PDB file of C-alpha atoms and ligand atoms in Angstrom:
ATOM      1  CA  MET A   1     -80.506  21.549 -69.367  1.00  0.00           C
ATOM      2  CA  GLN A   2     -80.127  20.198 -65.871  1.00  0.00           C
ATOM      3  CA  LYS A   3     -79.504  22.461 -62.836  1.00  0.00           C
ATOM      4  CA  ASP A   4     -75.791  21.554 -62.690  1.00  0.00           C
ATOM      5  CA  LEU A   5     -72.810  20.561 -64.815  1.00  0.00           C
ATOM      6  CA  LEU A   6     -71.274  17.705 -62.833  1.00  0.00           C
ATOM      7  CA  LYS A   7     -70.142  15.302 -65.561  1.00  0.00           C
ATOM      8  CA  LEU A   8     -70.754  14.811 -69.281  1.00  0.00           C
ATOM      9  CA  LEU A   9     -72.525  11.507 -68.575  1.00  0.00           C
ATOM     10  CA  ASP A  10     -75.454  13.655 -67.323  1.00  0.00           C
ATOM     11  CA  LEU A  11     -75.753  15.597 -70.610  1.00  0.00           C
ATOM     12  CA  THR A  12     -77.511  14.629 -73.807  1.00  0.00           C
ATOM     13  CA  ARG A  13     -75.939  15.140 -77.200  1.00  0.00           C
ATOM     14  CA  GLU A  14     -78.396  18.027 -77.685  1.00  0.00           C
ATOM     15  CA  ASP A  15     -77.228  19.662 -74.434  1.00  0.00           C
ATOM     16  CA  ILE A  16     -73.603  19.479 -75.599  1.00  0.00           C
ATOM     17  CA  THR A  17     -74.440  20.884 -79.030  1.00  0.00           C
ATOM     18  CA  LYS A  18     -76.374  23.724 -77.429  1.00  0.00           C
ATOM     19  CA  ILE A  19     -73.452  24.604 -75.151  1.00  0.00           C
ATOM     20  CA  LEU A  20     -71.045  24.552 -78.117  1.00  0.00           C
ATOM     21  CA  ASN A  21     -73.352  26.764 -80.200  1.00  0.00           C
ATOM     22  CA  VAL A  22     -73.729  29.301 -77.377  1.00  0.00           C
ATOM     23  CA  ALA A  23     -69.943  29.117 -76.832  1.00  0.00           C
ATOM     24  CA  ASP A  24     -69.340  30.060 -80.486  1.00  0.00           C
ATOM     25  CA  GLN A  25     -71.734  32.972 -80.035  1.00  0.00           C
ATOM     26  CA  MET A  26     -69.968  34.070 -76.820  1.00  0.00           C
ATOM     27  CA  LYS A  27     -66.646  34.037 -78.660  1.00  0.00           C
ATOM     28  CA  TYR A  28     -68.105  36.079 -81.510  1.00  0.00           C
ATOM     29  CA  ASN A  29     -69.622  38.604 -79.092  1.00  0.00           C
ATOM     30  CA  GLN A  30     -66.375  39.040 -77.222  1.00  0.00           C
ATOM     31  CA  LYS A  31     -64.225  39.322 -80.368  1.00  0.00           C
ATOM     32  CA  HIS A  32     -66.587  41.901 -81.875  1.00  0.00           C
ATOM     33  CA  GLY A  33     -67.021  43.952 -78.722  1.00  0.00           C
ATOM     34  CA  LEU A  34     -70.741  43.176 -78.476  1.00  0.00           C
ATOM     35  CA  ILE A  35     -72.257  43.684 -75.042  1.00  0.00           C
ATOM     36  CA  HIS A  36     -73.225  40.351 -73.483  1.00  0.00           C
ATOM     37  CA  ASN A  37     -73.682  41.140 -69.805  1.00  0.00           C
ATOM     38  CA  TYR A  38     -76.259  38.404 -69.295  1.00  0.00           C
ATOM     39  CA  LEU A  39     -75.212  37.773 -65.676  1.00  0.00           C
ATOM     40  CA  GLN A  40     -75.303  41.331 -64.398  1.00  0.00           C
ATOM     41  CA  GLY A  41     -75.425  41.367 -60.597  1.00  0.00           C
ATOM     42  CA  LYS A  42     -74.798  37.629 -60.321  1.00  0.00           C
ATOM     43  CA  THR A  43     -72.032  36.039 -58.275  1.00  0.00           C
ATOM     44  CA  LEU A  44     -70.146  32.780 -58.734  1.00  0.00           C
ATOM     45  CA  ALA A  45     -68.347  31.207 -55.759  1.00  0.00           C
ATOM     46  CA  MET A  46     -65.257  29.266 -56.873  1.00  0.00           C
ATOM     47  CA  ILE A  47     -63.978  26.608 -54.474  1.00  0.00           C
ATOM     48  CA  PHE A  48     -60.479  25.316 -55.184  1.00  0.00           C
ATOM     49  CA  GLU A  49     -59.058  22.346 -53.299  1.00  0.00           C
ATOM     50  CA  LYS A  50     -56.398  21.834 -55.995  1.00  0.00           C
ATOM     51  CA  ASN A  51     -54.141  24.224 -57.920  1.00  0.00           C
ATOM     52  CA  SER A  52     -55.304  25.990 -61.081  1.00  0.00           C
ATOM     53  CA  THR A  53     -54.280  28.631 -63.598  1.00  0.00           C
ATOM     54  CA  ARG A  54     -56.691  28.275 -66.536  1.00  0.00           C
ATOM     55  CA  THR A  55     -59.832  27.287 -64.653  1.00  0.00           C
ATOM     56  CA  ARG A  56     -59.514  30.040 -62.090  1.00  0.00           C
ATOM     57  CA  VAL A  57     -58.647  32.790 -64.570  1.00  0.00           C
ATOM     58  CA  SER A  58     -61.153  31.776 -67.258  1.00  0.00           C
ATOM     59  CA  PHE A  59     -64.077  31.512 -64.824  1.00  0.00           C
ATOM     60  CA  GLU A  60     -63.202  34.798 -63.148  1.00  0.00           C
ATOM     61  CA  VAL A  61     -62.721  36.661 -66.434  1.00  0.00           C
ATOM     62  CA  GLY A  62     -65.818  34.982 -67.872  1.00  0.00           C
ATOM     63  CA  MET A  63     -68.019  36.144 -65.004  1.00  0.00           C
ATOM     64  CA  TYR A  64     -66.628  39.673 -65.352  1.00  0.00           C
ATOM     65  CA  GLN A  65     -67.292  39.734 -69.105  1.00  0.00           C
ATOM     66  CA  LEU A  66     -70.847  38.536 -68.452  1.00  0.00           C
ATOM     67  CA  GLY A  67     -71.387  41.463 -66.081  1.00  0.00           C
ATOM     68  CA  GLY A  68     -71.164  39.376 -62.927  1.00  0.00           C
ATOM     69  CA  HIS A  69     -68.611  38.715 -60.236  1.00  0.00           C
ATOM     70  CA  ALA A  70     -66.571  35.683 -59.168  1.00  0.00           C
ATOM     71  CA  LEU A  71     -65.020  35.035 -55.795  1.00  0.00           C
ATOM     72  CA  PHE A  72     -62.168  32.688 -55.022  1.00  0.00           C
ATOM     73  CA  LEU A  73     -62.409  30.378 -52.011  1.00  0.00           C
ATOM     74  CA  SER A  74     -59.411  28.248 -51.264  1.00  0.00           C
ATOM     75  CA  GLY A  75     -60.326  24.941 -49.663  1.00  0.00           C
ATOM     76  CA  LYS A  76     -57.564  25.403 -47.090  1.00  0.00           C
ATOM     77  CA  GLU A  77     -58.419  28.950 -46.060  1.00  0.00           C
ATOM     78  CA  SER A  78     -62.197  28.555 -45.889  1.00  0.00           C
ATOM     79  CA  GLN A  79     -64.001  26.547 -43.220  1.00  0.00           C
ATOM     80  CA  ILE A  80     -64.147  23.614 -45.669  1.00  0.00           C
ATOM     81  CA  GLY A  81     -60.499  23.020 -44.783  1.00  0.00           C
ATOM     82  CA  ARG A  82     -61.455  22.806 -41.106  1.00  0.00           C
ATOM     83  CA  GLY A  83     -64.082  20.175 -41.788  1.00  0.00           C
ATOM     84  CA  GLU A  84     -67.350  22.095 -42.248  1.00  0.00           C
ATOM     85  CA  PRO A  85     -69.698  19.601 -43.932  1.00  0.00           C
ATOM     86  CA  ILE A  86     -70.193  20.076 -47.660  1.00  0.00           C
ATOM     87  CA  GLU A  87     -73.986  20.064 -47.215  1.00  0.00           C
ATOM     88  CA  ASP A  88     -73.721  23.098 -44.902  1.00  0.00           C
ATOM     89  CA  THR A  89     -71.301  24.907 -47.222  1.00  0.00           C
ATOM     90  CA  ALA A  90     -73.774  24.277 -50.057  1.00  0.00           C
ATOM     91  CA  ARG A  91     -76.696  25.793 -48.178  1.00  0.00           C
ATOM     92  CA  VAL A  92     -74.695  28.792 -46.973  1.00  0.00           C
ATOM     93  CA  LEU A  93     -73.267  29.666 -50.395  1.00  0.00           C
ATOM     94  CA  ALA A  94     -76.732  29.360 -51.931  1.00  0.00           C
ATOM     95  CA  ARG A  95     -77.873  32.201 -49.611  1.00  0.00           C
ATOM     96  CA  TYR A  96     -75.241  34.588 -51.037  1.00  0.00           C
ATOM     97  CA  CYS A  97     -74.355  33.445 -54.534  1.00  0.00           C
ATOM     98  CA  ASP A  98     -76.026  32.440 -57.802  1.00  0.00           C
ATOM     99  CA  GLY A  99     -73.707  29.570 -58.718  1.00  0.00           C
ATOM    100  CA  ILE A 100     -70.798  27.490 -57.420  1.00  0.00           C
ATOM    101  CA  MET A 101     -67.790  26.198 -59.307  1.00  0.00           C
ATOM    102  CA  ILE A 102     -65.748  23.565 -57.479  1.00  0.00           C
ATOM    103  CA  ARG A 103     -62.414  21.860 -58.139  1.00  0.00           C
ATOM    104  CA  THR A 104     -61.771  18.995 -55.762  1.00  0.00           C
ATOM    105  CA  TYR A 105     -60.743  15.339 -55.473  1.00  0.00           C
ATOM    106  CA  ARG A 106     -63.819  13.148 -55.113  1.00  0.00           C
ATOM    107  CA  GLN A 107     -66.661  13.331 -57.639  1.00  0.00           C
ATOM    108  CA  GLU A 108     -69.025  12.368 -54.807  1.00  0.00           C
ATOM    109  CA  GLU A 109     -68.220  15.654 -53.066  1.00  0.00           C
ATOM    110  CA  VAL A 110     -69.362  17.629 -56.102  1.00  0.00           C
ATOM    111  CA  GLU A 111     -72.518  15.535 -56.412  1.00  0.00           C
ATOM    112  CA  GLU A 112     -73.212  16.112 -52.707  1.00  0.00           C
ATOM    113  CA  LEU A 113     -72.673  19.855 -53.069  1.00  0.00           C
ATOM    114  CA  ALA A 114     -75.141  19.951 -55.957  1.00  0.00           C
ATOM    115  CA  LYS A 115     -77.694  17.938 -54.007  1.00  0.00           C
ATOM    116  CA  TYR A 116     -77.742  20.434 -51.137  1.00  0.00           C
ATOM    117  CA  ALA A 117     -77.245  23.676 -53.087  1.00  0.00           C
ATOM    118  CA  SER A 118     -80.368  25.181 -54.586  1.00  0.00           C
ATOM    119  CA  ILE A 119     -78.123  27.005 -57.092  1.00  0.00           C
ATOM    120  CA  PRO A 120     -76.205  25.555 -60.079  1.00  0.00           C
ATOM    121  CA  VAL A 121     -72.975  23.693 -59.357  1.00  0.00           C
ATOM    122  CA  ILE A 122     -70.227  23.357 -61.986  1.00  0.00           C
ATOM    123  CA  ASN A 123     -67.468  20.763 -61.820  1.00  0.00           C
ATOM    124  CA  GLY A 124     -64.132  22.499 -62.398  1.00  0.00           C
ATOM    125  CA  LEU A 125     -62.264  19.143 -62.215  1.00  0.00           C
ATOM    126  CA  THR A 126     -62.405  16.100 -59.991  1.00  0.00           C
ATOM    127  CA  ASP A 127     -60.366  12.894 -60.038  1.00  0.00           C
ATOM    128  CA  PHE A 128     -63.180  11.454 -62.171  1.00  0.00           C
ATOM    129  CA  ALA A 129     -64.063  14.182 -64.659  1.00  0.00           C
ATOM    130  CA  HIS A 130     -63.093  17.481 -66.274  1.00  0.00           C
ATOM    131  CA  PRO A 131     -66.275  18.405 -68.185  1.00  0.00           C
ATOM    132  CA  CYS A 132     -65.486  22.118 -68.747  1.00  0.00           C
ATOM    133  CA  GLN A 133     -62.150  21.233 -70.332  1.00  0.00           C
ATOM    134  CA  VAL A 134     -63.689  18.675 -72.653  1.00  0.00           C
ATOM    135  CA  LEU A 135     -66.418  21.114 -73.727  1.00  0.00           C
ATOM    136  CA  ALA A 136     -63.593  23.496 -74.691  1.00  0.00           C
ATOM    137  CA  ASP A 137     -61.810  20.654 -76.519  1.00  0.00           C
ATOM    138  CA  LEU A 138     -64.936  19.747 -78.485  1.00  0.00           C
ATOM    139  CA  MET A 139     -65.470  23.422 -79.325  1.00  0.00           C
ATOM    140  CA  THR A 140     -61.876  23.684 -80.596  1.00  0.00           C
ATOM    141  CA  ILE A 141     -62.074  20.497 -82.646  1.00  0.00           C
ATOM    142  CA  ARG A 142     -65.362  21.627 -84.233  1.00  0.00           C
ATOM    143  CA  GLU A 143     -63.830  25.040 -84.947  1.00  0.00           C
ATOM    144  CA  HIS A 144     -60.796  23.532 -86.705  1.00  0.00           C
ATOM    145  CA  MET A 145     -62.472  20.556 -88.373  1.00  0.00           C
ATOM    146  CA  THR A 146     -65.976  22.112 -88.908  1.00  0.00           C
ATOM    147  CA  ARG A 147     -67.692  19.013 -87.450  1.00  0.00           C
ATOM    148  CA  LEU A 148     -67.406  16.334 -84.784  1.00  0.00           C
ATOM    149  CA  GLU A 149     -69.544  13.468 -86.062  1.00  0.00           C
ATOM    150  CA  GLY A 150     -67.556  10.796 -87.876  1.00  0.00           C
ATOM    151  CA  LEU A 151     -64.121  12.051 -86.733  1.00  0.00           C
ATOM    152  CA  LYS A 152     -61.761   9.817 -84.777  1.00  0.00           C
ATOM    153  CA  LEU A 153     -60.423  11.046 -81.442  1.00  0.00           C
ATOM    154  CA  CYS A 154     -57.457   9.258 -79.898  1.00  0.00           C
ATOM    155  CA  PHE A 155     -56.251   9.663 -76.307  1.00  0.00           C
ATOM    156  CA  ILE A 156     -52.827   8.402 -75.295  1.00  0.00           C
ATOM    157  CA  GLY A 157     -51.836   8.138 -71.643  1.00  0.00           C
ATOM    158  CA  ASP A 158     -53.423   7.742 -68.246  1.00  0.00           C
ATOM    159  CA  GLY A 159     -57.094   6.730 -68.000  1.00  0.00           C
ATOM    160  CA  ASN A 160     -57.680   9.820 -65.864  1.00  0.00           C
ATOM    161  CA  ASN A 161     -60.300  12.565 -65.534  1.00  0.00           C
ATOM    162  CA  MET A 162     -59.480  13.847 -69.040  1.00  0.00           C
ATOM    163  CA  ALA A 163     -59.668  10.380 -70.596  1.00  0.00           C
ATOM    164  CA  ASN A 164     -62.996   9.735 -68.849  1.00  0.00           C
ATOM    165  CA  SER A 165     -64.571  12.991 -70.033  1.00  0.00           C
ATOM    166  CA  LEU A 166     -63.149  12.744 -73.562  1.00  0.00           C
ATOM    167  CA  ILE A 167     -64.546   9.241 -74.016  1.00  0.00           C
ATOM    168  CA  VAL A 168     -68.017  10.330 -72.907  1.00  0.00           C
ATOM    169  CA  GLY A 169     -68.007  13.680 -74.720  1.00  0.00           C
ATOM    170  CA  GLY A 170     -66.518  12.288 -77.921  1.00  0.00           C
ATOM    171  CA  LEU A 171     -68.870   9.306 -78.150  1.00  0.00           C
ATOM    172  CA  LYS A 172     -71.924  11.436 -77.308  1.00  0.00           C
ATOM    173  CA  CYS A 173     -71.011  13.733 -80.209  1.00  0.00           C
ATOM    174  CA  GLY A 174     -70.717  10.828 -82.651  1.00  0.00           C
ATOM    175  CA  MET A 175     -66.918  10.611 -82.706  1.00  0.00           C
ATOM    176  CA  ASP A 176     -65.033   7.325 -82.749  1.00  0.00           C
ATOM    177  CA  VAL A 177     -62.806   7.208 -79.669  1.00  0.00           C
ATOM    178  CA  SER A 178     -59.701   5.114 -79.066  1.00  0.00           C
ATOM    179  CA  VAL A 179     -57.614   5.121 -75.902  1.00  0.00           C
ATOM    180  CA  ALA A 180     -54.127   3.695 -75.398  1.00  0.00           C
ATOM    181  CA  CYS A 181     -53.016   3.197 -71.796  1.00  0.00           C
ATOM    182  CA  PRO A 182     -50.808   0.773 -69.856  1.00  0.00           C
ATOM    183  CA  GLU A 183     -52.361  -2.091 -67.929  1.00  0.00           C
ATOM    184  CA  GLY A 184     -53.706  -0.909 -64.589  1.00  0.00           C
ATOM    185  CA  TYR A 185     -54.271   2.673 -65.794  1.00  0.00           C
ATOM    186  CA  GLU A 186     -57.583   2.184 -67.596  1.00  0.00           C
ATOM    187  CA  PRO A 187     -60.402   4.764 -67.629  1.00  0.00           C
ATOM    188  CA  ASP A 188     -63.112   4.506 -64.957  1.00  0.00           C
ATOM    189  CA  GLN A 189     -65.360   1.435 -65.136  1.00  0.00           C
ATOM    190  CA  GLN A 190     -68.484   3.636 -65.227  1.00  0.00           C
ATOM    191  CA  VAL A 191     -67.124   5.248 -68.389  1.00  0.00           C
ATOM    192  CA  LEU A 192     -66.179   1.917 -69.967  1.00  0.00           C
ATOM    193  CA  ASP A 193     -69.695   0.656 -69.201  1.00  0.00           C
ATOM    194  CA  PHE A 194     -71.153   3.729 -70.906  1.00  0.00           C
ATOM    195  CA  ALA A 195     -68.869   3.210 -73.925  1.00  0.00           C
ATOM    196  CA  GLY A 196     -70.179  -0.346 -74.142  1.00  0.00           C
ATOM    197  CA  THR A 197     -73.749   0.913 -74.567  1.00  0.00           C
ATOM    198  CA  VAL A 198     -73.006   3.354 -77.404  1.00  0.00           C
ATOM    199  CA  THR A 199     -74.185   2.460 -80.872  1.00  0.00           C
ATOM    200  CA  GLY A 200     -73.001   4.137 -84.054  1.00  0.00           C
ATOM    201  CA  ALA A 201     -69.714   5.590 -82.802  1.00  0.00           C
ATOM    202  CA  LYS A 202     -66.924   3.092 -82.097  1.00  0.00           C
ATOM    203  CA  PHE A 203     -64.824   2.794 -78.935  1.00  0.00           C
ATOM    204  CA  ALA A 204     -61.517   0.938 -78.595  1.00  0.00           C
ATOM    205  CA  LEU A 205     -59.205   0.427 -75.628  1.00  0.00           C
ATOM    206  CA  CYS A 206     -55.659  -0.477 -76.774  1.00  0.00           C
ATOM    207  CA  ARG A 207     -52.231  -1.027 -75.272  1.00  0.00           C
ATOM    208  CA  ASP A 208     -50.383   0.136 -78.411  1.00  0.00           C
ATOM    209  CA  PRO A 209     -50.423   3.930 -78.965  1.00  0.00           C
ATOM    210  CA  LEU A 210     -49.733   3.483 -82.691  1.00  0.00           C
ATOM    211  CA  GLU A 211     -52.782   1.263 -83.043  1.00  0.00           C
ATOM    212  CA  ALA A 212     -54.940   3.785 -81.162  1.00  0.00           C
ATOM    213  CA  ALA A 213     -53.612   6.657 -83.290  1.00  0.00           C
ATOM    214  CA  GLU A 214     -54.252   4.952 -86.624  1.00  0.00           C
ATOM    215  CA  HIS A 215     -56.273   7.312 -88.881  1.00  0.00           C
ATOM    216  CA  ALA A 216     -57.032   9.606 -85.912  1.00  0.00           C
ATOM    217  CA  ASP A 217     -58.212  13.127 -86.733  1.00  0.00           C
ATOM    218  CA  VAL A 218     -57.403  14.390 -83.236  1.00  0.00           C
ATOM    219  CA  VAL A 219     -54.636  13.163 -80.939  1.00  0.00           C
ATOM    220  CA  ILE A 220     -54.928  14.072 -77.261  1.00  0.00           C
ATOM    221  CA  THR A 221     -52.799  13.433 -74.215  1.00  0.00           C
ATOM    222  CA  ASP A 222     -52.463  14.554 -70.606  1.00  0.00           C
ATOM    223  CA  VAL A 223     -49.954  14.246 -67.775  1.00  0.00           C
ATOM    224  CA  TRP A 224     -48.961  10.810 -66.482  1.00  0.00           C
ATOM    225  CA  ALA A 225     -49.441  11.879 -62.844  1.00  0.00           C
ATOM    226  CA  SER A 226     -52.423  14.066 -62.050  1.00  0.00           C
ATOM    227  CA  MET A 227     -52.894  16.395 -59.102  1.00  0.00           C
ATOM    228  CA  GLY A 228     -53.105  14.266 -55.974  1.00  0.00           C
ATOM    229  CA  GLN A 229     -50.900  11.519 -57.482  1.00  0.00           C
ATOM    230  CA  GLU A 230     -47.562  13.198 -56.736  1.00  0.00           C
ATOM    231  CA  GLU A 231     -46.383  10.242 -54.647  1.00  0.00           C
ATOM    232  CA  GLU A 232     -46.962   7.844 -57.557  1.00  0.00           C
ATOM    233  CA  LYS A 233     -44.841   9.913 -59.925  1.00  0.00           C
ATOM    234  CA  GLU A 234     -41.877   7.538 -60.168  1.00  0.00           C
ATOM    235  CA  ARG A 235     -44.008   4.421 -60.532  1.00  0.00           C
ATOM    236  CA  ARG A 236     -46.029   6.158 -63.236  1.00  0.00           C
ATOM    237  CA  GLN A 237     -42.919   7.296 -65.102  1.00  0.00           C
ATOM    238  CA  LYS A 238     -41.872   3.653 -65.327  1.00  0.00           C
ATOM    239  CA  ALA A 239     -45.310   2.510 -66.489  1.00  0.00           C
ATOM    240  CA  PHE A 240     -45.764   5.209 -69.154  1.00  0.00           C
ATOM    241  CA  GLY A 241     -42.187   6.147 -70.069  1.00  0.00           C
ATOM    242  CA  GLY A 242     -40.893   5.438 -73.547  1.00  0.00           C
ATOM    243  CA  LEU A 243     -44.251   4.373 -74.956  1.00  0.00           C
ATOM    244  CA  TYR A 244     -47.260   6.475 -73.948  1.00  0.00           C
ATOM    245  CA  GLN A 245     -46.082   9.675 -75.577  1.00  0.00           C
ATOM    246  CA  VAL A 246     -47.445  11.801 -78.418  1.00  0.00           C
ATOM    247  CA  ASN A 247     -44.437  11.967 -80.704  1.00  0.00           C
ATOM    248  CA  GLU A 248     -43.557  11.941 -84.379  1.00  0.00           C
ATOM    249  CA  ALA A 249     -44.322   8.211 -84.752  1.00  0.00           C
ATOM    250  CA  VAL A 250     -47.790   8.641 -83.244  1.00  0.00           C
ATOM    251  CA  MET A 251     -48.481  11.642 -85.495  1.00  0.00           C
ATOM    252  CA  ALA A 252     -47.302   9.624 -88.516  1.00  0.00           C
ATOM    253  CA  ALA A 253     -49.898   6.948 -87.672  1.00  0.00           C
ATOM    254  CA  ALA A 254     -52.665   9.570 -87.424  1.00  0.00           C
ATOM    255  CA  ARG A 255     -54.316  11.148 -90.466  1.00  0.00           C
ATOM    256  CA  PRO A 256     -52.273  13.791 -92.282  1.00  0.00           C
ATOM    257  CA  GLY A 257     -53.269  17.156 -90.840  1.00  0.00           C
ATOM    258  CA  ALA A 258     -54.442  15.631 -87.546  1.00  0.00           C
ATOM    259  CA  MET A 259     -54.914  18.052 -84.658  1.00  0.00           C
ATOM    260  CA  VAL A 260     -53.291  17.790 -81.241  1.00  0.00           C
ATOM    261  CA  GLN A 261     -54.983  18.846 -78.013  1.00  0.00           C
ATOM    262  CA  HIS A 262     -53.559  19.042 -74.509  1.00  0.00           C
ATOM    263  CA  CYS A 263     -55.500  20.454 -71.571  1.00  0.00           C
ATOM    264  CA  LEU A 264     -52.255  21.829 -70.049  1.00  0.00           C
ATOM    265  CA  PRO A 265     -50.098  22.052 -68.052  1.00  0.00           C
ATOM    266  CA  ALA A 266     -47.861  19.917 -70.319  1.00  0.00           C
ATOM    267  CA  HIS A 267     -44.718  18.027 -69.423  1.00  0.00           C
ATOM    268  CA  ARG A 268     -42.564  18.154 -72.529  1.00  0.00           C
ATOM    269  CA  GLY A 269     -40.471  15.036 -72.990  1.00  0.00           C
ATOM    270  CA  GLU A 270     -42.965  12.969 -71.004  1.00  0.00           C
ATOM    271  CA  GLU A 271     -46.486  12.639 -72.467  1.00  0.00           C
ATOM    272  CA  ILE A 272     -45.648  14.861 -75.481  1.00  0.00           C
ATOM    273  CA  THR A 273     -42.438  15.816 -77.275  1.00  0.00           C
ATOM    274  CA  THR A 274     -41.438  19.469 -77.559  1.00  0.00           C
ATOM    275  CA  GLU A 275     -41.520  19.129 -81.365  1.00  0.00           C
ATOM    276  CA  VAL A 276     -45.136  17.899 -81.528  1.00  0.00           C
ATOM    277  CA  PHE A 277     -46.221  20.390 -78.870  1.00  0.00           C
ATOM    278  CA  GLU A 278     -44.705  23.368 -80.672  1.00  0.00           C
ATOM    279  CA  ALA A 279     -45.932  22.216 -84.105  1.00  0.00           C
ATOM    280  CA  HIS A 280     -49.490  22.203 -82.701  1.00  0.00           C
ATOM    281  CA  ALA A 281     -49.183  25.100 -80.238  1.00  0.00           C
ATOM    282  CA  GLY A 282     -51.780  27.140 -82.148  1.00  0.00           C
ATOM    283  CA  GLU A 283     -54.447  24.459 -81.639  1.00  0.00           C
ATOM    284  CA  ILE A 284     -53.409  23.845 -78.037  1.00  0.00           C
ATOM    285  CA  PHE A 285     -53.632  27.516 -77.064  1.00  0.00           C
ATOM    286  CA  ASP A 286     -56.919  27.893 -78.968  1.00  0.00           C
ATOM    287  CA  GLU A 287     -58.120  25.069 -76.712  1.00  0.00           C
ATOM    288  CA  ALA A 288     -56.934  26.977 -73.632  1.00  0.00           C
ATOM    289  CA  GLU A 289     -58.678  30.144 -74.883  1.00  0.00           C
ATOM    290  CA  ASN A 290     -61.878  28.256 -75.560  1.00  0.00           C
ATOM    291  CA  ARG A 291     -62.160  27.386 -71.860  1.00  0.00           C
ATOM    292  CA  LEU A 292     -63.303  30.995 -71.471  1.00  0.00           C
ATOM    293  CA  HIS A 293     -65.954  30.871 -74.177  1.00  0.00           C
ATOM    294  CA  ALA A 294     -67.263  27.375 -73.392  1.00  0.00           C
ATOM    295  CA  GLN A 295     -67.573  28.195 -69.683  1.00  0.00           C
ATOM    296  CA  LYS A 296     -69.320  31.483 -70.405  1.00  0.00           C
ATOM    297  CA  ALA A 297     -71.860  29.417 -72.336  1.00  0.00           C
ATOM    298  CA  VAL A 298     -72.296  27.071 -69.375  1.00  0.00           C
ATOM    299  CA  LEU A 299     -72.601  29.992 -66.933  1.00  0.00           C
ATOM    300  CA  TYR A 300     -75.185  31.697 -69.121  1.00  0.00           C
ATOM    301  CA  LEU A 301     -77.215  28.527 -69.687  1.00  0.00           C
ATOM    302  CA  LEU A 302     -77.204  27.578 -66.002  1.00  0.00           C
ATOM    303  CA  MET A 303     -77.340  30.979 -64.291  1.00  0.00           C
ATOM    304  CA  GLY A 304     -78.855  33.352 -66.832  1.00  0.00           C
ATOM    305  CA  GLU A 305     -82.451  34.254 -67.518  1.00  0.00           C
ATOM    306  CA  GLN A 306     -83.036  33.042 -71.018  1.00  0.00           C
ATOM    307  CA  VAL A 307     -85.811  34.389 -73.190  1.00  0.00           C
TER     308      VAL A 307
HETATM  309  N1  LIG T   1     -56.519  22.593 -67.928  1.00  0.00           N
HETATM  310  C1  LIG T   1     -56.776  23.075 -66.706  1.00  0.00           C
HETATM  311  O1  LIG T   1     -57.796  22.773 -66.083  1.00  0.00           O
HETATM  312  O2  LIG T   1     -55.857  23.956 -66.252  1.00  0.00           O
HETATM  313  P1  LIG T   1     -55.696  24.511 -64.763  1.00  0.00           P
HETATM  314  O3  LIG T   1     -55.310  23.343 -63.900  1.00  0.00           O
HETATM  315  O4  LIG T   1     -54.624  25.546 -64.875  1.00  0.00           O
HETATM  316  O5  LIG T   1     -57.001  25.092 -64.320  1.00  0.00           O
HETATM  317  N1  LIG T   2     -55.329  15.186 -65.309  1.00  0.00           N
HETATM  318  C1  LIG T   2     -54.839  16.465 -64.846  1.00  0.00           C
HETATM  319  C2  LIG T   2     -55.572  17.573 -65.526  1.00  0.00           C
HETATM  320  C3  LIG T   2     -55.114  18.949 -65.120  1.00  0.00           C
HETATM  321  C4  LIG T   2     -55.908  20.038 -65.778  1.00  0.00           C
HETATM  322  C5  LIG T   2     -55.004  16.554 -63.333  1.00  0.00           C
HETATM  323  O1  LIG T   2     -56.053  16.143 -62.831  1.00  0.00           O
HETATM  324  O2  LIG T   2     -54.081  17.016 -62.668  1.00  0.00           O
END
């Protein structure tokens, strides 16, 4: 494993499998009340420049369950908000803490933080990637479907951080991946370039959601306007509305028994109908729960002393 978890592009298939295996073990330990305080005495600094419910709570609870401690730093209230350079913040936090989790806008900021911090840095979401979420998604899919290789994952909606990380994570795990998005809302070019180099698993970029969903084993969507895109909301509603939605027709095109995943928060009636959401709520909330277990695996692998 590398020092940091910045984006799934940096991980090998073996790295991802290892994280998912440790995540399963973490879940087992927690469900069976087995002591797993592998990070006793260790501290994680959590920097948030955007809102969060799941990421904040799951990292904080995860550190506690591992015997460590997590501290919340809001971008606005810390000196970061007053312009202290990221390279100085990195070197200061490394003197107190054992790891840093950051949620921010630019991927470059996270990469910069990792470059200057001598301790592990974990990406808790940027405009480019959401690796912790996709590790939880892959864990949930494997749990429900018993495997990843050979399955077809379909993403309908904006070519955003979730789309980027799902394409990379899915393809690396041997899944076929298809994405349906409107023109002008494609996934990042770096991700499309990576998809172009993959052999074995297939990648398709479509305009028609029904074409993307055909024979899919897993159907995934996310909001049309991400954090930081609030001003584009109306324009995006026009571009996505009426078509880029996980609904009954999309589920009818997918394989019978197909799963649905949504990183949450969800906007019912926009990217997903209430009916599809509620019919798959079990899988979607398993996915939310698995953030905890997948991140505990990442924390242990990056910050723990392994024998
Ligand atoms: N899915 C996700 O990252 O949720 P939060 O924004 O609540 O952390
Ligand atoms: N694409 C969404 C994901 C939220 C977890 C956003 O960036 O706001």
